[in-house]
């Protein structure tokens, strides 16, 4: 669960308490469970920063993991999330290859991330992944969120250890009492679903 300490060996980084809560896992989770987390905060709360950081950490911690990172439009994904991934990778000195035509990011340890827009479910329905990140997830329809959740089924590798947890995480601005985020995380919270509020 707490692989954050391993990351700190590579680089010194100060996280807000909410960011640390977002990255680290609850002790109640068991091997093979799915952790679904929404990080909500206003401008300047580090939503995109910490989301991309978690994606990089997962790729380093679990060699061969497949990640799916997306937003409702590819323009949003390209201008925010993808750019932040490059900043993290470059600042940490991590070797990677990016296929611009396919929008796929490859790590030297076999991990890879598919960057996709979520306005067309056909672009990800054939994928089986170990983690999913959603940029501005309040823009994503509930049906797409449900389809994405079903893609968390990459085969667990023995070298990942005996406490691998599938991760599905998104970030967005604070939302009112409406929509699927409120329904799934507040009104009728589902098992292993959690919200983190950032100042």
Backbone as JSON Lines, residues from 0, in Angstrom:
{"i":0,"aa":"X","n":[0.8,-1.2,0.0],"ca":[0.0,0.0,0.0],"c":[0.85,1.26,0.0]}
{"i":1,"aa":"X","n":[1.77,1.4,0.98],"ca":[2.52,2.63,1.1],"c":[3.8,2.57,0.29]}
{"i":2,"aa":"X","n":[3.7,2.8,-1.03],"ca":[4.88,2.82,-1.87],"c":[5.39,4.24,-2.05]}
{"i":3,"aa":"X","n":[4.77,5.18,-1.34],"ca":[5.2,6.57,-1.44],"c":[6.62,6.73,-0.92]}
{"i":4,"aa":"X","n":[6.99,5.97,0.12],"ca":[8.33,6.08,0.7],"c":[9.39,5.69,-0.31]}
{"i":5,"aa":"X","n":[9.09,4.7,-1.16],"ca":[10.04,4.28,-2.19],"c":[10.27,5.41,-3.19]}
{"i":6,"aa":"X","n":[9.21,6.13,-3.49],"ca":[9.32,7.25,-4.42],"c":[10.2,8.36,-3.85]}
{"i":7,"aa":"X","n":[10.12,8.58,-2.55],"ca":[10.87,9.67,-1.92],"c":[12.37,9.42,-1.98]}
{"i":8,"aa":"X","n":[12.79,8.19,-2.2],"ca":[14.21,7.91,-2.37],"c":[14.71,8.58,-3.64]}
{"i":9,"aa":"X","n":[13.85,8.63,-4.67],"ca":[14.22,9.2,-5.96],"c":[14.21,10.72,-5.94]}
{"i":10,"aa":"X","n":[13.28,11.29,-5.24],"ca":[13.12,12.74,-5.31],"c":[12.43,13.24,-4.05]}
{"i":11,"aa":"X","n":[12.79,14.42,-3.65],"ca":[12.13,15.04,-2.5],"c":[10.96,15.87,-3.0]}
{"i":12,"aa":"X","n":[9.78,15.56,-2.48],"ca":[8.59,16.28,-2.92],"c":[7.66,16.46,-1.74]}
{"i":13,"aa":"X","n":[7.13,17.63,-1.6],"ca":[6.23,17.93,-0.5],"c":[4.79,17.82,-0.98]}
{"i":14,"aa":"X","n":[4.03,16.92,-0.37],"ca":[2.64,16.73,-0.73],"c":[1.73,17.33,0.32]}
{"i":15,"aa":"X","n":[0.61,17.88,-0.13],"ca":[-0.43,18.31,0.79],"c":[-1.02,17.08,1.48]}
{"i":16,"aa":"X","n":[-1.55,17.22,2.68],"ca":[-2.19,16.07,3.35],"c":[-3.25,15.4,2.48]}
{"i":17,"aa":"X","n":[-4.03,16.19,1.74],"ca":[-5.06,15.62,0.86],"c":[-4.43,14.82,-0.27]}
{"i":18,"aa":"X","n":[-3.31,15.3,-0.81],"ca":[-2.63,14.59,-1.88],"c":[-2.07,13.26,-1.38]}
{"i":19,"aa":"X","n":[-1.53,13.26,-0.18],"ca":[-1.01,12.02,0.41],"c":[-2.15,11.03,0.65]}
{"i":20,"aa":"X","n":[-3.28,11.53,1.14],"ca":[-4.44,10.67,1.36],"c":[-4.92,10.06,0.05]}
{"i":21,"aa":"X","n":[-4.87,10.84,-1.01],"ca":[-5.29,10.38,-2.33],"c":[-4.38,9.26,-2.84]}
{"i":22,"aa":"X","n":[-3.09,9.41,-2.68],"ca":[-2.13,8.44,-3.21],"c":[-2.12,7.14,-2.41]}
{"i":23,"aa":"X","n":[-2.16,7.25,-1.08],"ca":[-2.06,6.06,-0.25],"c":[-3.4,5.34,-0.14]}
{"i":24,"aa":"X","n":[-3.33,4.05,0.1],"ca":[-4.52,3.21,0.11],"c":[-5.04,2.94,1.53]}
{"i":25,"aa":"X","n":[-6.35,2.81,1.68],"ca":[-6.9,2.4,2.98],"c":[-6.44,0.98,3.34]}
{"i":26,"aa":"X","n":[-6.22,0.74,4.61],"ca":[-5.77,-0.59,5.07],"c":[-6.84,-1.66,4.9]}
{"i":27,"aa":"X","n":[-8.08,-1.26,4.69],"ca":[-9.19,-2.22,4.6],"c":[-9.21,-3.0,3.29]}
{"i":28,"aa":"X","n":[-8.43,-2.55,2.31],"ca":[-8.46,-3.2,1.0],"c":[-7.66,-4.51,1.01]}
{"i":29,"aa":"X","n":[-8.13,-5.46,0.22],"ca":[-7.47,-6.75,0.09],"c":[-6.92,-6.93,-1.32]}
{"i":30,"aa":"X","n":[-6.05,-7.9,-1.46],"ca":[-5.43,-8.21,-2.75],"c":[-6.5,-8.41,-3.83]}
{"i":31,"aa":"X","n":[-6.36,-7.69,-4.94],"ca":[-7.29,-7.82,-6.04],"c":[-8.51,-6.92,-5.94]}
{"i":32,"aa":"X","n":[-8.65,-6.16,-4.85],"ca":[-9.77,-5.21,-4.73],"c":[-9.57,-4.04,-5.68]}
{"i":33,"aa":"X","n":[-10.65,-3.26,-5.84],"ca":[-10.59,-2.04,-6.64],"c":[-10.78,-0.83,-5.73]}
{"i":34,"aa":"X","n":[-9.84,0.09,-5.76],"ca":[-9.98,1.36,-5.05],"c":[-10.4,2.42,-6.04]}
{"i":35,"aa":"X","n":[-11.53,3.08,-5.77],"ca":[-12.06,4.11,-6.65],"c":[-12.07,5.42,-5.87]}
{"i":36,"aa":"X","n":[-11.3,6.38,-6.34],"ca":[-11.12,7.61,-5.56],"c":[-11.3,8.84,-6.45]}
{"i":37,"aa":"X","n":[-12.03,9.81,-5.93],"ca":[-12.22,11.1,-6.59],"c":[-11.52,12.17,-5.76]}
{"i":38,"aa":"X","n":[-10.68,12.96,-6.41],"ca":[-9.96,14.05,-5.75],"c":[-10.6,15.36,-6.2]}
{"i":39,"aa":"X","n":[-11.22,16.05,-5.27],"ca":[-11.94,17.28,-5.58],"c":[-11.26,18.49,-4.95]}
{"i":40,"aa":"X","n":[-11.08,19.51,-5.76],"ca":[-10.47,20.73,-5.25],"c":[-10.55,21.83,-6.29]}
{"i":41,"aa":"X","n":[-10.38,23.04,-5.84],"ca":[-10.44,24.18,-6.74],"c":[-9.13,24.42,-7.47]}
{"i":42,"aa":"X","n":[-9.05,25.55,-8.14],"ca":[-7.85,25.91,-8.87],"c":[-6.67,26.03,-7.9]}
{"i":43,"aa":"X","n":[-5.55,25.41,-8.27],"ca":[-4.36,25.49,-7.42],"c":[-4.25,24.4,-6.38]}
{"i":44,"aa":"X","n":[-5.17,23.45,-6.38],"ca":[-5.13,22.38,-5.36],"c":[-4.29,21.19,-5.81]}
{"i":45,"aa":"X","n":[-3.7,21.26,-6.99],"ca":[-2.78,20.21,-7.43],"c":[-3.44,18.95,-7.91]}
{"i":46,"aa":"X","n":[-4.62,19.06,-8.53],"ca":[-5.36,17.88,-8.96],"c":[-4.62,17.13,-10.07]}
{"i":47,"aa":"X","n":[-4.29,17.84,-11.14],"ca":[-3.61,17.19,-12.26],"c":[-2.21,16.73,-11.84]}
{"i":48,"aa":"X","n":[-1.55,17.52,-11.02],"ca":[-0.21,17.18,-10.53],"c":[-0.21,15.84,-9.82]}
{"i":49,"aa":"X","n":[-1.11,15.68,-8.85],"ca":[-1.09,14.46,-8.04],"c":[-1.66,13.26,-8.8]}
{"i":50,"aa":"X","n":[-2.57,13.5,-9.74],"ca":[-3.09,12.4,-10.55],"c":[-2.01,11.8,-11.42]}
{"i":51,"aa":"X","n":[-1.25,12.66,-12.11],"ca":[-0.16,12.18,-12.95],"c":[0.94,11.55,-12.11]}
{"i":52,"aa":"X","n":[1.19,12.09,-10.93],"ca":[2.19,11.51,-10.03],"c":[1.83,10.08,-9.66]}
{"i":53,"aa":"X","n":[0.56,9.87,-9.32],"ca":[0.13,8.52,-8.96],"c":[0.28,7.57,-10.14]}
{"i":54,"aa":"X","n":[-0.07,8.03,-11.34],"ca":[0.09,7.19,-12.52],"c":[1.53,6.76,-12.73]}
{"i":55,"aa":"X","n":[2.46,7.7,-12.57],"ca":[3.9,7.39,-12.71],"c":[4.33,6.39,-11.63]}
{"i":56,"aa":"X","n":[3.9,6.62,-10.4],"ca":[4.25,5.73,-9.3],"c":[3.79,4.3,-9.56]}
{"i":57,"aa":"X","n":[2.57,4.15,-10.05],"ca":[2.04,2.82,-10.32],"c":[2.85,2.11,-11.4]}
{"i":58,"aa":"X","n":[3.24,2.86,-12.41],"ca":[4.03,2.27,-13.51],"c":[5.41,1.83,-13.02]}
{"i":59,"aa":"X","n":[5.98,2.55,-12.07],"ca":[7.29,2.19,-11.53],"c":[7.19,1.04,-10.54]}
{"i":60,"aa":"X","n":[6.15,1.06,-9.73],"ca":[5.99,0.05,-8.67],"c":[5.6,-1.32,-9.21]}
{"i":61,"aa":"X","n":[4.82,-1.34,-10.3],"ca":[4.3,-2.6,-10.85],"c":[4.73,-2.75,-12.31]}
{"i":62,"aa":"X","n":[5.93,-3.29,-12.55],"ca":[6.43,-3.44,-13.92],"c":[5.45,-4.23,-14.79]}
{"i":63,"aa":"X","n":[5.16,-3.68,-15.96],"ca":[4.23,-4.35,-16.87],"c":[2.78,-3.96,-16.68]}
{"i":64,"aa":"X","n":[2.5,-3.07,-15.75],"ca":[1.12,-2.64,-15.56],"c":[0.69,-1.8,-16.77]}
{"i":65,"aa":"X","n":[-0.6,-1.87,-17.06],"ca":[-1.18,-1.09,-18.15],"c":[-2.11,-0.04,-17.55]}
{"i":66,"aa":"X","n":[-1.9,1.2,-17.89],"ca":[-2.76,2.28,-17.42],"c":[-3.56,2.88,-18.55]}
{"i":67,"aa":"X","n":[-4.73,3.38,-18.23],"ca":[-5.59,4.09,-19.17],"c":[-5.86,5.46,-18.58]}
{"i":68,"aa":"X","n":[-5.43,6.49,-19.28],"ca":[-5.59,7.87,-18.81],"c":[-6.38,8.65,-19.84]}
{"i":69,"aa":"X","n":[-7.42,9.34,-19.39],"ca":[-8.23,10.04,-20.38],"c":[-9.04,11.18,-19.83]}
{"i":70,"aa":"X","n":[-9.63,11.9,-20.75],"ca":[-10.57,12.98,-20.46],"c":[-11.67,12.89,-21.5]}
{"i":71,"aa":"X","n":[-12.71,13.69,-21.31],"ca":[-13.82,13.6,-22.25],"c":[-13.44,14.09,-23.64]}
{"i":72,"aa":"X","n":[-12.47,15.0,-23.72],"ca":[-11.96,15.44,-25.02],"c":[-10.45,15.26,-25.03]}
{"i":73,"aa":"X","n":[-9.91,14.98,-26.19],"ca":[-8.47,14.78,-26.28],"c":[-7.72,16.1,-26.1]}
{"i":74,"aa":"X","n":[-8.33,17.23,-26.45],"ca":[-7.67,18.53,-26.26],"c":[-7.37,18.77,-24.8]}
{"i":75,"aa":"X","n":[-8.34,18.5,-23.93],"ca":[-8.14,18.65,-22.49],"c":[-7.04,17.7,-22.0]}
{"i":76,"aa":"X","n":[-7.08,16.48,-22.49],"ca":[-6.09,15.48,-22.08],"c":[-4.69,15.9,-22.5]}
{"i":77,"aa":"X","n":[-4.55,16.36,-23.73],"ca":[-3.24,16.73,-24.27],"c":[-2.66,17.96,-23.56]}
{"i":78,"aa":"X","n":[-3.51,18.94,-23.29],"ca":[-3.01,20.21,-22.77],"c":[-2.8,20.21,-21.27]}
{"i":79,"aa":"X","n":[-3.35,19.24,-20.57],"ca":[-3.22,19.23,-19.11],"c":[-2.52,17.95,-18.61]}
{"i":80,"aa":"X","n":[-3.2,16.84,-18.68],"ca":[-2.7,15.6,-18.08],"c":[-1.43,15.1,-18.75]}
{"i":81,"aa":"X","n":[-1.44,14.98,-20.06],"ca":[-0.28,14.45,-20.77],"c":[0.95,15.33,-20.53]}
{"i":82,"aa":"X","n":[0.75,16.63,-20.56],"ca":[1.85,17.55,-20.31],"c":[2.43,17.36,-18.91]}
{"i":83,"aa":"X","n":[1.55,17.09,-17.92],"ca":[2.01,16.89,-16.56],"c":[2.8,15.58,-16.42]}
{"i":84,"aa":"X","n":[2.38,14.54,-17.13],"ca":[3.15,13.29,-17.13],"c":[4.56,13.53,-17.63]}
{"i":85,"aa":"X","n":[4.7,14.26,-18.72],"ca":[6.03,14.55,-19.27],"c":[6.87,15.33,-18.26]}
{"i":86,"aa":"X","n":[6.26,16.29,-17.57],"ca":[7.0,17.08,-16.58],"c":[7.51,16.2,-15.45]}
{"i":87,"aa":"X","n":[6.67,15.3,-14.95],"ca":[7.11,14.39,-13.88],"c":[8.24,13.5,-14.36]}
{"i":88,"aa":"X","n":[8.06,12.87,-15.5],"ca":[9.05,11.93,-16.0],"c":[10.39,12.62,-16.25]}
{"i":89,"aa":"X","n":[10.36,13.8,-16.82],"ca":[11.59,14.53,-17.1],"c":[12.27,15.0,-15.82]}
{"i":90,"aa":"X","n":[11.49,15.49,-14.85],"ca":[12.09,16.0,-13.62],"c":[12.67,14.88,-12.76]}
{"i":91,"aa":"X","n":[12.11,13.67,-12.86],"ca":[12.62,12.53,-12.09],"c":[13.7,11.76,-12.85]}
{"i":92,"aa":"X","n":[13.93,12.14,-14.11],"ca":[14.94,11.45,-14.9],"c":[14.54,10.04,-15.29]}
{"i":93,"aa":"X","n":[13.27,9.8,-15.5],"ca":[12.77,8.46,-15.84],"c":[12.77,8.29,-17.36]}
{"i":94,"aa":"X","n":[13.35,7.21,-17.82],"ca":[13.39,6.94,-19.26],"c":[12.03,6.45,-19.75]}
{"i":95,"aa":"X","n":[11.61,6.98,-20.89],"ca":[10.32,6.58,-21.46],"c":[10.34,6.82,-22.96]}
{"i":96,"aa":"X","n":[9.37,6.23,-23.63],"ca":[9.16,6.46,-25.05],"c":[7.69,6.81,-25.26]}
{"i":97,"aa":"X","n":[7.43,7.82,-26.05],"ca":[6.05,8.2,-26.32],"c":[5.77,8.08,-27.81]}
{"i":98,"aa":"X","n":[4.77,7.27,-28.15],"ca":[4.33,7.13,-29.53],"c":[3.23,8.16,-29.78]}
{"i":99,"aa":"X","n":[3.57,9.24,-30.46],"ca":[2.62,10.34,-30.64],"c":[1.43,9.94,-31.49]}
{"i":100,"aa":"X","n":[1.66,9.09,-32.49],"ca":[0.58,8.69,-33.38],"c":[-0.47,7.87,-32.63]}
{"i":101,"aa":"X","n":[-0.03,6.98,-31.74],"ca":[-0.95,6.13,-30.99],"c":[-1.32,6.71,-29.63]}
{"i":102,"aa":"X","n":[-0.59,7.74,-29.19],"ca":[-0.76,8.34,-27.86],"c":[-0.55,7.32,-26.76]}
{"i":103,"aa":"X","n":[0.52,6.54,-26.9],"ca":[0.89,5.53,-25.91],"c":[2.24,5.89,-25.3]}
{"i":104,"aa":"X","n":[2.34,5.73,-23.99],"ca":[3.57,6.01,-23.26],"c":[4.16,4.7,-22.75]}
{"i":105,"aa":"X","n":[5.45,4.47,-23.04],"ca":[6.1,3.2,-22.69],"c":[7.24,3.44,-21.71]}
{"i":106,"aa":"X","n":[7.28,2.63,-20.66],"ca":[8.35,2.67,-19.67],"c":[9.35,1.55,-19.96]}
{"i":107,"aa":"X","n":[10.57,1.71,-19.5],"ca":[11.61,0.72,-19.76],"c":[11.36,-0.6,-19.03]}
{"i":108,"aa":"X","n":[10.5,-0.59,-18.0],"ca":[10.21,-1.82,-17.24],"c":[9.0,-2.58,-17.78]}
{"i":109,"aa":"X","n":[8.5,-2.17,-18.93],"ca":[7.37,-2.87,-19.55],"c":[6.02,-2.27,-19.27]}
{"i":110,"aa":"X","n":[5.94,-1.32,-18.35],"ca":[4.67,-0.64,-18.08],"c":[4.32,0.28,-19.24]}
{"i":111,"aa":"X","n":[3.03,0.52,-19.43],"ca":[2.62,1.42,-20.5],"c":[1.29,2.09,-20.13]}
{"i":112,"aa":"X","n":[1.09,3.25,-20.72],"ca":[-0.13,4.01,-20.49],"c":[-0.74,4.39,-21.83]}
{"i":113,"aa":"X","n":[-2.04,4.12,-21.96],"ca":[-2.8,4.55,-23.13],"c":[-3.49,5.87,-22.78]}
{"i":114,"aa":"X","n":[-3.28,6.9,-23.59],"ca":[-3.97,8.17,-23.41],"c":[-5.11,8.24,-24.43]}
{"i":115,"aa":"X","n":[-6.35,8.36,-23.93],"ca":[-7.52,8.28,-24.8],"c":[-8.55,9.35,-24.42]}
{"i":116,"aa":"X","n":[-9.37,9.73,-25.38],"ca":[-10.52,10.58,-25.08],"c":[-11.7,9.65,-24.8]}
{"i":117,"aa":"X","n":[-12.54,10.05,-23.86],"ca":[-13.62,9.17,-23.38],"c":[-14.98,9.5,-23.99]}
{"i":118,"aa":"X","n":[-15.03,10.33,-25.02],"ca":[-16.33,10.61,-25.63],"c":[-16.76,9.49,-26.58]}
{"i":119,"aa":"X","n":[-15.87,8.53,-26.84],"ca":[-16.19,7.38,-27.67],"c":[-15.76,6.11,-26.93]}
{"i":120,"aa":"X","n":[-16.69,5.42,-26.26],"ca":[-16.35,4.22,-25.49],"c":[-15.66,3.13,-26.31]}
{"i":121,"aa":"X","n":[-15.84,3.14,-27.62],"ca":[-15.21,2.12,-28.45],"c":[-13.69,2.2,-28.41]}
{"i":122,"aa":"X","n":[-13.16,3.35,-28.01],"ca":[-11.7,3.52,-28.02],"c":[-11.03,2.84,-26.84]}
{"i":123,"aa":"X","n":[-11.82,2.34,-25.88],"ca":[-11.2,1.66,-24.75],"c":[-11.88,0.34,-24.37]}
{"i":124,"aa":"X","n":[-12.95,-0.03,-25.04],"ca":[-13.72,-1.21,-24.63],"c":[-12.96,-2.53,-24.79]}
{"i":125,"aa":"X","n":[-11.9,-2.55,-25.58],"ca":[-11.14,-3.78,-25.77],"c":[-9.96,-3.89,-24.81]}
{"i":126,"aa":"X","n":[-9.78,-2.88,-23.94],"ca":[-8.61,-2.85,-23.06],"c":[-8.89,-3.5,-21.72]}
{"i":127,"aa":"X","n":[-7.88,-4.18,-21.18],"ca":[-7.89,-4.67,-19.81],"c":[-6.7,-4.03,-19.09]}
{"i":128,"aa":"X","n":[-6.99,-3.22,-18.08],"ca":[-5.94,-2.39,-17.49],"c":[-5.84,-2.57,-15.98]}
{"i":129,"aa":"X","n":[-4.72,-2.07,-15.43],"ca":[-4.5,-2.15,-13.99],"c":[-4.87,-0.88,-13.26]}
{"i":130,"aa":"X","n":[-4.88,0.24,-13.98],"ca":[-5.34,1.49,-13.36],"c":[-5.93,2.41,-14.42]}
{"i":131,"aa":"X","n":[-6.81,3.3,-13.96],"ca":[-7.48,4.27,-14.83],"c":[-7.44,5.63,-14.15]}
{"i":132,"aa":"X","n":[-7.09,6.64,-14.93],"ca":[-7.14,8.02,-14.43],"c":[-8.07,8.83,-15.31]}
{"i":133,"aa":"X","n":[-8.92,9.65,-14.68],"ca":[-9.89,10.48,-15.39],"c":[-9.67,11.95,-15.08]}
{"i":134,"aa":"X","n":[-9.35,12.72,-16.1],"ca":[-9.18,14.17,-15.95],"c":[-10.56,14.83,-16.02]}
{"i":135,"aa":"X","n":[-10.81,15.76,-15.09],"ca":[-12.11,16.46,-15.02],"c":[-13.26,15.47,-15.17]}
{"i":136,"aa":"X","n":[-13.32,14.54,-14.22],"ca":[-14.25,13.42,-14.35],"c":[-15.72,13.84,-14.25]}
{"i":137,"aa":"X","n":[-16.01,15.05,-13.78],"ca":[-17.41,15.49,-13.74],"c":[-17.96,15.67,-15.15]}
{"i":138,"aa":"X","n":[-17.09,15.8,-16.15],"ca":[-17.53,15.93,-17.53],"c":[-17.86,14.57,-18.16]}
{"i":139,"aa":"X","n":[-17.46,13.51,-17.51],"ca":[-17.63,12.16,-18.06],"c":[-19.01,11.62,-17.68]}
{"i":140,"aa":"X","n":[-19.79,11.14,-18.63],"ca":[-21.12,10.59,-18.3],"c":[-21.01,9.35,-17.42]}
{"i":141,"aa":"X","n":[-22.06,9.1,-16.65],"ca":[-22.1,7.95,-15.75],"c":[-21.91,6.64,-16.52]}
{"i":142,"aa":"X","n":[-22.51,6.53,-17.69],"ca":[-22.4,5.29,-18.47],"c":[-20.95,5.02,-18.87]}
{"i":143,"aa":"X","n":[-20.22,6.08,-19.19],"ca":[-18.81,5.92,-19.55],"c":[-18.0,5.52,-18.33]}
{"i":144,"aa":"X","n":[-18.29,6.15,-17.19],"ca":[-17.6,5.76,-15.94],"c":[-17.82,4.28,-15.65]}
{"i":145,"aa":"X","n":[-19.05,3.82,-15.79],"ca":[-19.35,2.4,-15.53],"c":[-18.6,1.48,-16.5]}
{"i":146,"aa":"X","n":[-18.54,1.89,-17.77],"ca":[-17.79,1.11,-18.76],"c":[-16.3,1.07,-18.41]}
{"i":147,"aa":"X","n":[-15.78,2.19,-17.98],"ca":[-14.36,2.26,-17.61],"c":[-14.07,1.33,-16.42]}
{"i":148,"aa":"X","n":[-14.93,1.38,-15.42],"ca":[-14.74,0.55,-14.23],"c":[-14.62,-0.93,-14.59]}
{"i":149,"aa":"X","n":[-15.36,-1.33,-15.6],"ca":[-15.35,-2.74,-16.03],"c":[-14.04,-3.13,-16.71]}
{"i":150,"aa":"X","n":[-13.22,-2.14,-17.1],"ca":[-11.95,-2.42,-17.77],"c":[-10.83,-2.72,-16.79]}
{"i":151,"aa":"X","n":[-11.07,-2.56,-15.48],"ca":[-10.05,-2.85,-14.47],"c":[-9.94,-4.35,-14.25]}
{"i":152,"aa":"X","n":[-9.28,-5.04,-15.14],"ca":[-9.18,-6.48,-15.02],"c":[-7.92,-7.04,-15.68]}
{"i":153,"aa":"X","n":[-6.86,-6.25,-15.7],"ca":[-5.58,-6.79,-16.15],"c":[-5.17,-7.95,-15.26]}
{"i":154,"aa":"X","n":[-4.61,-8.99,-15.83],"ca":[-4.17,-10.13,-15.04],"c":[-3.07,-9.7,-14.07]}
{"i":155,"aa":"X","n":[-3.22,-10.09,-12.81],"ca":[-2.26,-9.72,-11.77],"c":[-1.01,-10.58,-11.9]}
{"i":156,"aa":"X","n":[0.14,-9.94,-11.94],"ca":[1.4,-10.65,-12.09],"c":[1.96,-11.07,-10.72]}
{"i":157,"aa":"X","n":[2.58,-12.25,-10.64],"ca":[3.13,-12.72,-9.36],"c":[4.15,-11.75,-8.77]}
{"i":158,"aa":"X","n":[4.94,-11.1,-9.62],"ca":[5.99,-10.22,-9.12],"c":[5.44,-8.93,-8.5]}
{"i":159,"aa":"X","n":[4.15,-8.7,-8.64],"ca":[3.56,-7.52,-8.02],"c":[3.28,-7.72,-6.53]}
{"i":160,"aa":"X","n":[3.45,-8.92,-6.04],"ca":[3.24,-9.16,-4.62],"c":[1.82,-9.62,-4.31]}
{"i":161,"aa":"X","n":[1.54,-9.71,-3.01],"ca":[0.26,-10.27,-2.57],"c":[-0.73,-9.2,-2.11]}
{"i":162,"aa":"X","n":[-0.49,-7.95,-2.48],"ca":[-1.46,-6.9,-2.13],"c":[-1.57,-5.89,-3.26]}
{"i":163,"aa":"X","n":[-1.82,-6.41,-4.45],"ca":[-2.05,-5.51,-5.58],"c":[-3.5,-5.04,-5.56]}
{"i":164,"aa":"X","n":[-3.68,-3.75,-5.69],"ca":[-5.01,-3.14,-5.7],"c":[-5.21,-2.41,-7.03]}
{"i":165,"aa":"X","n":[-6.28,-2.74,-7.73],"ca":[-6.63,-1.98,-8.94],"c":[-6.99,-0.56,-8.53]}
{"i":166,"aa":"X","n":[-6.54,0.41,-9.3],"ca":[-6.79,1.81,-8.95],"c":[-7.58,2.5,-10.06]}
{"i":167,"aa":"X","n":[-8.65,3.18,-9.67],"ca":[-9.4,4.03,-10.58],"c":[-9.53,5.38,-9.87]}
{"i":168,"aa":"X","n":[-8.98,6.42,-10.47],"ca":[-8.97,7.7,-9.79],"c":[-9.23,8.84,-10.77]}
{"i":169,"aa":"X","n":[-9.91,9.83,-10.26],"ca":[-10.24,10.98,-11.07],"c":[-10.1,12.24,-10.26]}
{"i":170,"aa":"X","n":[-10.06,13.36,-10.95],"ca":[-9.99,14.64,-10.26],"c":[-10.91,15.63,-10.95]}
{"i":171,"aa":"X","n":[-11.47,16.51,-10.14],"ca":[-12.44,17.46,-10.66],"c":[-12.65,18.58,-9.66]}
{"i":172,"aa":"X","n":[-13.36,19.61,-10.08],"ca":[-13.73,20.69,-9.18],"c":[-14.82,20.2,-8.23]}
{"i":173,"aa":"X","n":[-15.01,20.89,-7.11],"ca":[-16.1,20.51,-6.2],"c":[-17.45,20.52,-6.91]}
{"i":174,"aa":"X","n":[-18.28,19.55,-6.6],"ca":[-19.58,19.4,-7.25],"c":[-20.71,19.54,-6.23]}
{"i":175,"aa":"X","n":[-21.86,19.97,-6.69],"ca":[-23.04,20.06,-5.84],"c":[-23.75,18.73,-5.73]}
{"i":176,"aa":"X","n":[-24.92,18.72,-5.07],"ca":[-25.66,17.46,-4.86],"c":[-26.39,17.0,-6.12]}
{"i":177,"aa":"X","n":[-25.64,16.6,-7.11],"ca":[-26.23,16.12,-8.36],"c":[-25.19,15.28,-9.09]}
{"i":178,"aa":"X","n":[-25.65,14.51,-10.05],"ca":[-24.74,13.75,-10.89],"c":[-24.26,12.45,-10.26]}
{"i":179,"aa":"X","n":[-23.54,11.66,-11.05],"ca":[-23.12,10.34,-10.59],"c":[-22.05,10.4,-9.51]}
{"i":180,"aa":"X","n":[-21.24,11.45,-9.48],"ca":[-20.23,11.55,-8.43],"c":[-20.91,11.67,-7.07]}
{"i":181,"aa":"X","n":[-21.92,12.51,-7.0],"ca":[-22.69,12.65,-5.75],"c":[-23.42,11.34,-5.42]}
{"i":182,"aa":"X","n":[-23.99,10.72,-6.44],"ca":[-24.76,9.49,-6.23],"c":[-23.86,8.36,-5.73]}
{"i":183,"aa":"X","n":[-22.7,8.18,-6.37],"ca":[-21.82,7.05,-6.05],"c":[-20.96,7.26,-4.8]}
{"i":184,"aa":"X","n":[-20.65,8.53,-4.49],"ca":[-19.69,8.78,-3.42],"c":[-20.3,9.42,-2.17]}
{"i":185,"aa":"X","n":[-21.53,9.96,-2.29],"ca":[-22.13,10.64,-1.15],"c":[-23.5,10.05,-0.79]}
{"i":186,"aa":"X","n":[-24.42,10.11,-1.73],"ca":[-25.8,9.7,-1.44],"c":[-25.89,8.21,-1.12]}
{"i":187,"aa":"X","n":[-25.35,7.4,-2.01],"ca":[-25.33,5.94,-1.78],"c":[-23.91,5.44,-2.05]}
{"i":188,"aa":"X","n":[-22.99,5.74,-1.15],"ca":[-21.58,5.4,-1.4],"c":[-21.37,3.9,-1.6]}
{"i":189,"aa":"X","n":[-20.65,3.56,-2.64],"ca":[-20.36,2.18,-2.96],"c":[-19.14,1.7,-2.18]}
{"i":190,"aa":"X","n":[-19.02,0.41,-2.06],"ca":[-17.89,-0.17,-1.35],"c":[-16.58,0.19,-2.04]}
{"i":191,"aa":"X","n":[-15.61,0.61,-1.26],"ca":[-14.27,0.96,-1.72],"c":[-14.25,2.19,-2.62]}
{"i":192,"aa":"X","n":[-15.31,3.03,-2.5],"ca":[-15.33,4.32,-3.18],"c":[-15.03,5.39,-2.14]}
{"i":193,"aa":"X","n":[-14.18,6.34,-2.47],"ca":[-13.84,7.39,-1.5],"c":[-13.59,8.71,-2.22]}
{"i":194,"aa":"X","n":[-13.87,9.8,-1.5],"ca":[-13.61,11.15,-2.0],"c":[-12.55,11.81,-1.11]}
{"i":195,"aa":"X","n":[-11.69,12.58,-1.75],"ca":[-10.69,13.36,-1.03],"c":[-10.89,14.82,-1.41]}
{"i":196,"aa":"X","n":[-11.03,15.68,-0.41],"ca":[-11.19,17.11,-0.66],"c":[-9.87,17.83,-0.46]}
{"i":197,"aa":"X","n":[-9.5,18.65,-1.4],"ca":[-8.24,19.39,-1.33],"c":[-8.52,20.87,-1.06]}
{"i":198,"aa":"X","n":[-7.74,21.48,-0.18],"ca":[-7.9,22.91,0.07],"c":[-7.42,23.74,-1.11]}
